[in-house]
Coordinates of C-alpha atoms in Angstrom, one line a residue:
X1 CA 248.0 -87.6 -45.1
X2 CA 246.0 -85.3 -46.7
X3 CA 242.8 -86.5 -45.6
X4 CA 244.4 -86.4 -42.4
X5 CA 245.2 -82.9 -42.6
X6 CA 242.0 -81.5 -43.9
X7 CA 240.0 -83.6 -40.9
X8 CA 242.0 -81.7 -38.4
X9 CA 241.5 -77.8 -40.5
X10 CA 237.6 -78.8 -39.9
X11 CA 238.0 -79.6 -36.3
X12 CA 240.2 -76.9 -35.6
X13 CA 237.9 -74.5 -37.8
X14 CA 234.6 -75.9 -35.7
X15 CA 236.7 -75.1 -32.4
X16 CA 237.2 -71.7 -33.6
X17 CA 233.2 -70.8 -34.4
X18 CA 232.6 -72.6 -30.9
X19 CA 234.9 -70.0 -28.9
X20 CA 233.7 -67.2 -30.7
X21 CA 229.5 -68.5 -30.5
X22 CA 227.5 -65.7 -28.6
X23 CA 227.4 -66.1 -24.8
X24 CA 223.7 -65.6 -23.3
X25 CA 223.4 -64.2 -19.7
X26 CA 220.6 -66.3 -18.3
X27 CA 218.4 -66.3 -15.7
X28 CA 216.2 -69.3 -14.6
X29 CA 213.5 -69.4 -12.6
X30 CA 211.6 -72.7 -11.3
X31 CA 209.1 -73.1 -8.6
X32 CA 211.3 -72.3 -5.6
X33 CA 214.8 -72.0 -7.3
X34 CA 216.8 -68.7 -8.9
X35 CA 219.9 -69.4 -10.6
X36 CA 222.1 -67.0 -12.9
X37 CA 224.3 -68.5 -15.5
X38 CA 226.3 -68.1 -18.5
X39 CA 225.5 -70.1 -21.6
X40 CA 226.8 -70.1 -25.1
X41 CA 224.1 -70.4 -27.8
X42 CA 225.7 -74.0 -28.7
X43 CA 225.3 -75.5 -25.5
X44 CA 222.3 -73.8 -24.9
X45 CA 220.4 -74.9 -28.0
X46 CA 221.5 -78.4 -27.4
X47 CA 220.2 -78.5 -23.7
X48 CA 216.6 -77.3 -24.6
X49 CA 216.7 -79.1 -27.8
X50 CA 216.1 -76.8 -30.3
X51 CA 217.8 -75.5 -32.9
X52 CA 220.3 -72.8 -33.7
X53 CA 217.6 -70.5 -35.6
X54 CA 215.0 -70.7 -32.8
X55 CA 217.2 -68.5 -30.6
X56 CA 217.7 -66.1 -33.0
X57 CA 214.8 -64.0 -32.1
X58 CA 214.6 -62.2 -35.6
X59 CA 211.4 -61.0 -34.4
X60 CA 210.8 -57.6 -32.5
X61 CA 207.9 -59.6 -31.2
X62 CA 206.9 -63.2 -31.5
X63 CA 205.4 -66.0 -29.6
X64 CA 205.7 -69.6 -30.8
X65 CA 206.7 -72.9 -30.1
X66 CA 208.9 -75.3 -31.3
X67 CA 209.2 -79.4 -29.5
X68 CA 207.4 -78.3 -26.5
X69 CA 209.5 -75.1 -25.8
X70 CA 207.7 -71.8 -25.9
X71 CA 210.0 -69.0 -27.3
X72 CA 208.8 -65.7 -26.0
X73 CA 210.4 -62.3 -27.6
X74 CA 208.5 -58.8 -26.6
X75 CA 211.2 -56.5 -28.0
X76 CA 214.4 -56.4 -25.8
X77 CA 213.0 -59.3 -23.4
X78 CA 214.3 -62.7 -24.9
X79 CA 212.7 -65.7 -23.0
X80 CA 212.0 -69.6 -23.1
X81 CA 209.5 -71.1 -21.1
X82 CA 209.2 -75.1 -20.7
X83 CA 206.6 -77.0 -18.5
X84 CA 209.4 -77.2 -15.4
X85 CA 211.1 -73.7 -15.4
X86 CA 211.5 -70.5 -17.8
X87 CA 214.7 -69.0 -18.9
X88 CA 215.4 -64.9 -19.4
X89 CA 217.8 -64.2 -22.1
X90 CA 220.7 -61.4 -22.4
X91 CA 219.1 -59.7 -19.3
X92 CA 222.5 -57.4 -18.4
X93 CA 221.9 -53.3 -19.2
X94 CA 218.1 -53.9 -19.8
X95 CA 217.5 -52.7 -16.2
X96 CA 215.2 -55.9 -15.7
X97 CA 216.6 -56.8 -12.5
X98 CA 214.5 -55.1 -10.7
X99 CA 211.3 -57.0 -12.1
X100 CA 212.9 -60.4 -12.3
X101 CA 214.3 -60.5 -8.3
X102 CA 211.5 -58.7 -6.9
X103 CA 208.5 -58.9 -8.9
X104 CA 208.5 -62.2 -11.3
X105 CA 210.4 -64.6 -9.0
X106 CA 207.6 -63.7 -6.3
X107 CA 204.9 -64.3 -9.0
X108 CA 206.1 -67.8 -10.1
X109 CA 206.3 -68.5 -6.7
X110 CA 202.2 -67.7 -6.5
X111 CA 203.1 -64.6 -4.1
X112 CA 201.8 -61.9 -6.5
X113 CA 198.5 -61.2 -8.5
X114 CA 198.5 -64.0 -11.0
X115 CA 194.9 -65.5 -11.8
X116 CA 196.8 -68.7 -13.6
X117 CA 198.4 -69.8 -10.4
X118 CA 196.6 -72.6 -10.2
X119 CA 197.3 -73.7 -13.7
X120 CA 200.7 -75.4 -15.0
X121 CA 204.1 -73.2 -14.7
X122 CA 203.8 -72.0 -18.7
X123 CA 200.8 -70.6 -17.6
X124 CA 202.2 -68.5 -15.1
X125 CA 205.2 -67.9 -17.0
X126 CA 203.1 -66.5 -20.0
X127 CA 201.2 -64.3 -17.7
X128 CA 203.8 -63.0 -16.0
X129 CA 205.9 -62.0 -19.5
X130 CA 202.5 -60.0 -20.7
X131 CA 201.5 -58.4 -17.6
X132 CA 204.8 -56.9 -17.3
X133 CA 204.9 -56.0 -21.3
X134 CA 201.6 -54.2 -20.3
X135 CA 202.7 -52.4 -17.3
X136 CA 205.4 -51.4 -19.6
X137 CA 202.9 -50.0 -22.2
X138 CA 200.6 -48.5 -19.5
X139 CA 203.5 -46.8 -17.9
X140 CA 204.3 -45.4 -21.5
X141 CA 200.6 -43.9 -22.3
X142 CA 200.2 -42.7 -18.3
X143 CA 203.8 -40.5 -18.7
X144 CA 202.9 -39.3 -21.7
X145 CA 198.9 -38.3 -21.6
X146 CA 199.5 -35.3 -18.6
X147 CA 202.3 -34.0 -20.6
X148 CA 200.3 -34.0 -24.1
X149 CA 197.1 -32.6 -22.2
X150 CA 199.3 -29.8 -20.1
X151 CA 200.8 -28.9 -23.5
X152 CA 197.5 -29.0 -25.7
X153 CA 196.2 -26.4 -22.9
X154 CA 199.3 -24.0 -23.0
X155 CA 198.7 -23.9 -26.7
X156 CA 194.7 -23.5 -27.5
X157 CA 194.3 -20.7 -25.6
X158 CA 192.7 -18.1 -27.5
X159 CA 194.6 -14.8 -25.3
X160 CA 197.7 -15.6 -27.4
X161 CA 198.6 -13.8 -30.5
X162 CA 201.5 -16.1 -31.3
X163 CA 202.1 -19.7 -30.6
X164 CA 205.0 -20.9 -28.2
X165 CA 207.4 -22.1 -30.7
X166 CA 209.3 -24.5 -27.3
X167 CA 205.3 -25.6 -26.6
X168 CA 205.2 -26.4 -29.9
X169 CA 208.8 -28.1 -30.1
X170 CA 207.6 -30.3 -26.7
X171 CA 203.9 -31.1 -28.3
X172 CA 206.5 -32.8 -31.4
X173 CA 208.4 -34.8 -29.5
X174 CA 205.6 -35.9 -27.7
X175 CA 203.4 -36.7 -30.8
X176 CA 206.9 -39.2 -32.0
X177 CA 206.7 -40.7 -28.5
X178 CA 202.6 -41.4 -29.3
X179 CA 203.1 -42.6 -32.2
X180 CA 205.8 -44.9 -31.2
X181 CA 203.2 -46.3 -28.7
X182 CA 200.9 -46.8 -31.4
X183 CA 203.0 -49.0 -33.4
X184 CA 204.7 -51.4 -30.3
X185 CA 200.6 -51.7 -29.3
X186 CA 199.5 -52.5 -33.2
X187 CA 202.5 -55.3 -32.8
X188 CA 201.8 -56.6 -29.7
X189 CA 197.6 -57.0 -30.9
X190 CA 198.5 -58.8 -34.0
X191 CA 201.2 -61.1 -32.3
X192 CA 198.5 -62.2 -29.5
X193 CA 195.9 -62.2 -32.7
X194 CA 197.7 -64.4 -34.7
X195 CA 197.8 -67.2 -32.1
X196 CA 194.1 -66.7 -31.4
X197 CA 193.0 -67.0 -34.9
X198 CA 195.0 -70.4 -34.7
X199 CA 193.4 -73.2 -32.7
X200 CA 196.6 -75.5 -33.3
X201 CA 198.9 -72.8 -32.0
X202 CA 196.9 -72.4 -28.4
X203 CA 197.0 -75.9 -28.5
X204 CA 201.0 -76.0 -28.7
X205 CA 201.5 -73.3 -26.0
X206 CA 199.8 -75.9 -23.4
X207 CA 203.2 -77.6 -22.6
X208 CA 201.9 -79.9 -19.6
X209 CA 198.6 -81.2 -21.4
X210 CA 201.4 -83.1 -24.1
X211 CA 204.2 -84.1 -21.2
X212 CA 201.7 -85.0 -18.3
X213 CA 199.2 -87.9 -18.8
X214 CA 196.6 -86.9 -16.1
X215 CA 196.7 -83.2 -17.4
X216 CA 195.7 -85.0 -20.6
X217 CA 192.9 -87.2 -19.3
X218 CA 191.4 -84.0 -17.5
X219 CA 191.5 -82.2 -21.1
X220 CA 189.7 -85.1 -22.3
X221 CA 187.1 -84.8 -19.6
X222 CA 186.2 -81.5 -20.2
X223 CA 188.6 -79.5 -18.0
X224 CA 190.6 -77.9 -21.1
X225 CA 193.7 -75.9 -20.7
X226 CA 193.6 -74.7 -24.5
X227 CA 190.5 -72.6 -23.5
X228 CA 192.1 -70.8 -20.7
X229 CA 195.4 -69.9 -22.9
X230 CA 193.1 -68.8 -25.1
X231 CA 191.2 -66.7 -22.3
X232 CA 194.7 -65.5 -20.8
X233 CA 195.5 -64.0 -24.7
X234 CA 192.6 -62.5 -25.1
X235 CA 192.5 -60.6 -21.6
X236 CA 195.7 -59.2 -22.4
X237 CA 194.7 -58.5 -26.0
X238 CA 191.6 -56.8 -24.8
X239 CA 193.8 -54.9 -22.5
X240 CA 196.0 -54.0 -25.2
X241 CA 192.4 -52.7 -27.3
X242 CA 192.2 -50.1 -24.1
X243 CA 195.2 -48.5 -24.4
X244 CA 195.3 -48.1 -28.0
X245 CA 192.0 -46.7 -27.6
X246 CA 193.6 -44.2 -25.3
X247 CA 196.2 -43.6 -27.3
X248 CA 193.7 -42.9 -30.5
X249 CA 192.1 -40.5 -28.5
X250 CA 195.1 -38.4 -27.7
X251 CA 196.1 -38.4 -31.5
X252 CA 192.3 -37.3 -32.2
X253 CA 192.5 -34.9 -29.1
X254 CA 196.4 -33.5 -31.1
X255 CA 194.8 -33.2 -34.4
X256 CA 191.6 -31.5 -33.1
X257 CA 193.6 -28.5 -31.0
X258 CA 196.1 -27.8 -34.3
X259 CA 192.8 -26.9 -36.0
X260 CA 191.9 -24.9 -33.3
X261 CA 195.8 -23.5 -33.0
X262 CA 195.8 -22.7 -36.7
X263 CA 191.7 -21.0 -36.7
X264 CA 193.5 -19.0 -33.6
X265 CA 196.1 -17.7 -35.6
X266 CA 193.8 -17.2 -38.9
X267 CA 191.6 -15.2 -36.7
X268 CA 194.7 -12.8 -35.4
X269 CA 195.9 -12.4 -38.6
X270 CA 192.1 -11.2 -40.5
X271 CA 192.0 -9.2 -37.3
X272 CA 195.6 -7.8 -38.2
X273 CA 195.1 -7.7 -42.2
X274 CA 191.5 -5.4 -41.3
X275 CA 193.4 -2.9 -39.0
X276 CA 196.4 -2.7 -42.2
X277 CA 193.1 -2.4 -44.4
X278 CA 191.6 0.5 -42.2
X279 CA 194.7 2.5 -41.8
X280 CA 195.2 2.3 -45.9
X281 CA 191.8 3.9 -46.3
X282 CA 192.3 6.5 -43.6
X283 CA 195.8 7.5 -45.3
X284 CA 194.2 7.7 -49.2
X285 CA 191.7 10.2 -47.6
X286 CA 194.1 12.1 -45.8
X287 CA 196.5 12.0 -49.2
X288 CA 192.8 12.9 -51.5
X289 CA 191.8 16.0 -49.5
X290 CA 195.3 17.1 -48.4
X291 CA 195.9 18.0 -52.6
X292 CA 193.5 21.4 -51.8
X293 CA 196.4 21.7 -49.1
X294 CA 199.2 21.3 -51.7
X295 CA 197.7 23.5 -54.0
X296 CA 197.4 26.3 -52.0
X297 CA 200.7 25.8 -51.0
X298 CA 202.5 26.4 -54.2
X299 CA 204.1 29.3 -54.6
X300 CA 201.4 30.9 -56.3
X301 CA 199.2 34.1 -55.5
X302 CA 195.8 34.6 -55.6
X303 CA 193.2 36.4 -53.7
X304 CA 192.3 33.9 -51.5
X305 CA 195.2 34.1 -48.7
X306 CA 194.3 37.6 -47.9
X307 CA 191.3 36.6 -46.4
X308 CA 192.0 35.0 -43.0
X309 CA 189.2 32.5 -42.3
X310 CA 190.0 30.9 -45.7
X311 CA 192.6 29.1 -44.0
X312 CA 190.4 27.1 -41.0
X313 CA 188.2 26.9 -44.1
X314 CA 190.1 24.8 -45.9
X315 CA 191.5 23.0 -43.4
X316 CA 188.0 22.3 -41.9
X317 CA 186.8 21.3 -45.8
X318 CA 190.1 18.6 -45.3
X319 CA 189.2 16.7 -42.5
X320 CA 185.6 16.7 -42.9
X321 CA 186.0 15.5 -46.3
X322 CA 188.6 13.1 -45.6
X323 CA 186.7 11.6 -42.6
X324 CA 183.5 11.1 -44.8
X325 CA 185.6 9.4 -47.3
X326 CA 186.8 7.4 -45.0
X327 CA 183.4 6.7 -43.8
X328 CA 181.8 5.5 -46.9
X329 CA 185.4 3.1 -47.0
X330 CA 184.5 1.8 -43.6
X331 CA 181.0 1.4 -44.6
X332 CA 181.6 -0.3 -47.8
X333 CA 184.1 -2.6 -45.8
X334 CA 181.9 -3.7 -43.8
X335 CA 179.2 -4.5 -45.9
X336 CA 181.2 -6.9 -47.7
X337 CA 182.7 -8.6 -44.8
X338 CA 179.6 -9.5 -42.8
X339 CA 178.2 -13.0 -43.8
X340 CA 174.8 -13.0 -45.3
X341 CA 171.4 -13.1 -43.7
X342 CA 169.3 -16.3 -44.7
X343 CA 166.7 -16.3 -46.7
X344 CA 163.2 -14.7 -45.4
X345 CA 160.5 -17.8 -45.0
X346 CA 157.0 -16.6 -45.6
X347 CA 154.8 -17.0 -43.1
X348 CA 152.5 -19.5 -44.9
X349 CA 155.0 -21.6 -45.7
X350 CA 155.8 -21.7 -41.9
X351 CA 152.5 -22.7 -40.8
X352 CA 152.0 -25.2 -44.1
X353 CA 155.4 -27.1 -43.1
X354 CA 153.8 -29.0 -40.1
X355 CA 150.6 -29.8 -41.9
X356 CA 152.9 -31.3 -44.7
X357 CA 155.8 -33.0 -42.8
X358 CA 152.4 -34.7 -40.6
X359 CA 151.1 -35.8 -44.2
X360 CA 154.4 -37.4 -44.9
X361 CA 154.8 -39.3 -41.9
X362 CA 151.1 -40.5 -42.4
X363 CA 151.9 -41.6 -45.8
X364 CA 155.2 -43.3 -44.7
X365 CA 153.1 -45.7 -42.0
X366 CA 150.7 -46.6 -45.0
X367 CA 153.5 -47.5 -47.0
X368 CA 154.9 -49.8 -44.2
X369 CA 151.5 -51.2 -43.5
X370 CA 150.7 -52.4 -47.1
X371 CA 154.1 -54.2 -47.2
X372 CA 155.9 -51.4 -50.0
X373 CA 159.7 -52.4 -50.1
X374 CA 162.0 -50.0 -49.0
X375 CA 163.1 -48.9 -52.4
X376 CA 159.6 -47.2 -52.9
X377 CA 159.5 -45.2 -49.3
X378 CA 161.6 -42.7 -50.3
X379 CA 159.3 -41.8 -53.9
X380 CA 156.0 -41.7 -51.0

């Protein structure tokens, strides 16, 4: 009885997990057939015979193969391809169904622009998945470059005192969405890499040279499909080498104008600390020559203010002595500001240099005609 009664806890406990499994929305595509279904990961595992862990897609992106399934994952496309049709995982709120009724089901079908239609479906499958991951990537980099560039221009010019602090908070966001880009593309090279650094890999993705035996016998002969999965990867990771190239040049083209942004403002602000620097001179004149002004302003009598040109006199002796001082300031100012003149070459040396630099080369093709090594060059 109690053996009875623990068998039925298990089966009622394995009934449980199996209602509450995940349910995939799938999509499968053949040659000439579209279907939409509902799977749970149970059943689903068990139909393409693989196991439980394969559909886990731990990955963010991975391609592999497992008893002559290829499972596919670039980010939030989930797919498995096998030689007779290829299944698209959890598709709902992904906004794929757009690509998979009009574009992808018309590419299997050998109505659109793939080169491997003449090769087995896996082929075509494959192609399709990383044409549309690049289109993805491409439409990524071709948003973002005009906005980038537009922004770099608003920024750099040098008629601005002050920088555009919304440019500025636009040119961040931006550089996030770049760098984002950077990464999915470094992930997506080293995904594609990995399988091309592996002959045995390549060798697994072809699905039909294993299940079909006139496939194999043309292998055999010389016609080998490993060699065109492994030119279909690298197109796409050459493809892949383009846009990241782009995408290095924008972060070059970024880093290059905040030097320019930030020389800009250094420029504004010497321009700004000379005028403060000016004005400080021109007041401690003013203040040095306006103490004759104070002192005959005290309260004090002399015989001095009787006489009435002694007042244009002094104030005449004021300015004039405050604007030499001033003067002499600028002058000094200036002197120390300016960068320095380069040395003065005599004129001999100018007219010896040629004579000595054609003596040197002379001696350099004598060195190279007798043999010397190259650690001896430099000492002719």
């Amino acid at each position: 009885a109690g053996r009875l009664g623990q068998q039925g806890a298990a089966e009622a406990s394995q009934a449980t997990l199996a209602s509450v499994s995940p349910v995939f929305a799938v999509v499968m595509f053949s040659t000439k057939n579209i279907f939409m279904i509902e799977k749970k990961k149970t059943e689903l595992y068990q139909e393409l015979d693989l196991q439980a862990r394969d559909l886990r897609f731990q990955h963010l992106m991975s391609i592999t193969s497992r008893n002559n399934r290829i499972i596919m994952r670039m980010e939030f496309l989930k797919a498995v391809i096998t030689p007779e049709f290829l299944l698209i995982l959890d598709y709902r709120n992904l906004n794929l169904e757009h690509w998979l009724c009009n574009e992808l089901a018309a590419q299997l079908a050998g109505e659109g622009q793939l080169v491997t239609y003449s090769l087995p479906f896996e082929f075509r499958a494959i192609e399709a998945i990383l044409q549309y991951w690049i289109s993805k990537l491409q439409g990524r980099l071709n948003t973002l470059q005009p906005q980038i560039l537009e922004t770099l221009e608003a920024l750099v010019d040098p008629k601005l005192l002050s920088v555009d602090r919304s440019k500025l908070h636009v040119l961040l966001q931006n550089g996030k969405s770049l760098s984002e880009l950077e990464t999915d593309l470094k992930v997506f090279k080293e995904t594609i890499l990995e399988i091309l650094d592996e002959e045995e890999l390549i060798e697994e993705l072809c699905l039909t040279k294993w299940t079909d035996p006139r496939v194999f016998e043309e292998s055999a002969s010389g016609i080998d499909h490993a060699e065109e999965m492994e030119l279909l990867l690298e197109n796409y990771y050459r493809q892949a080498e383009d846009l990241a190239n782009e995408a290095r040049e924008l972060r070059v083209l970024i880093d290059d104008s905040e030097s320019i942004i930030f020389i800009n403002l250094d420029s504004h602000r010497n321009v700004m600390m000379r005028l403060n620097l000016q004005l400080t001179m021109g007041t401690f004149s003013l203040s040095l020559f306006g103490l004759i002004g104070v002192a005959f302003g005290m309260n004090l009598e002399s015989s001095l203010e009787e006489d009435p040109r002694i007042f244009w006199l002094v104030t005449g002796i004021m300015f004039l002595g405050s604007g030499l001082i001033w003067r002499r300031l600028l002058s000094f100012l200036g002197r120390h500001l300016e960068p320095p003149l380069p040395p003065h070459v005599p004129a001999l040396l100018k007219k010896t240099q040629p004579a000595a630099s054609r003596m040197e080369m002379k001696s350099d093709l004598k060195a190279e005609t007798l043999g010397l090594s190259r650690s001896t060059l430099p000492n002719n």
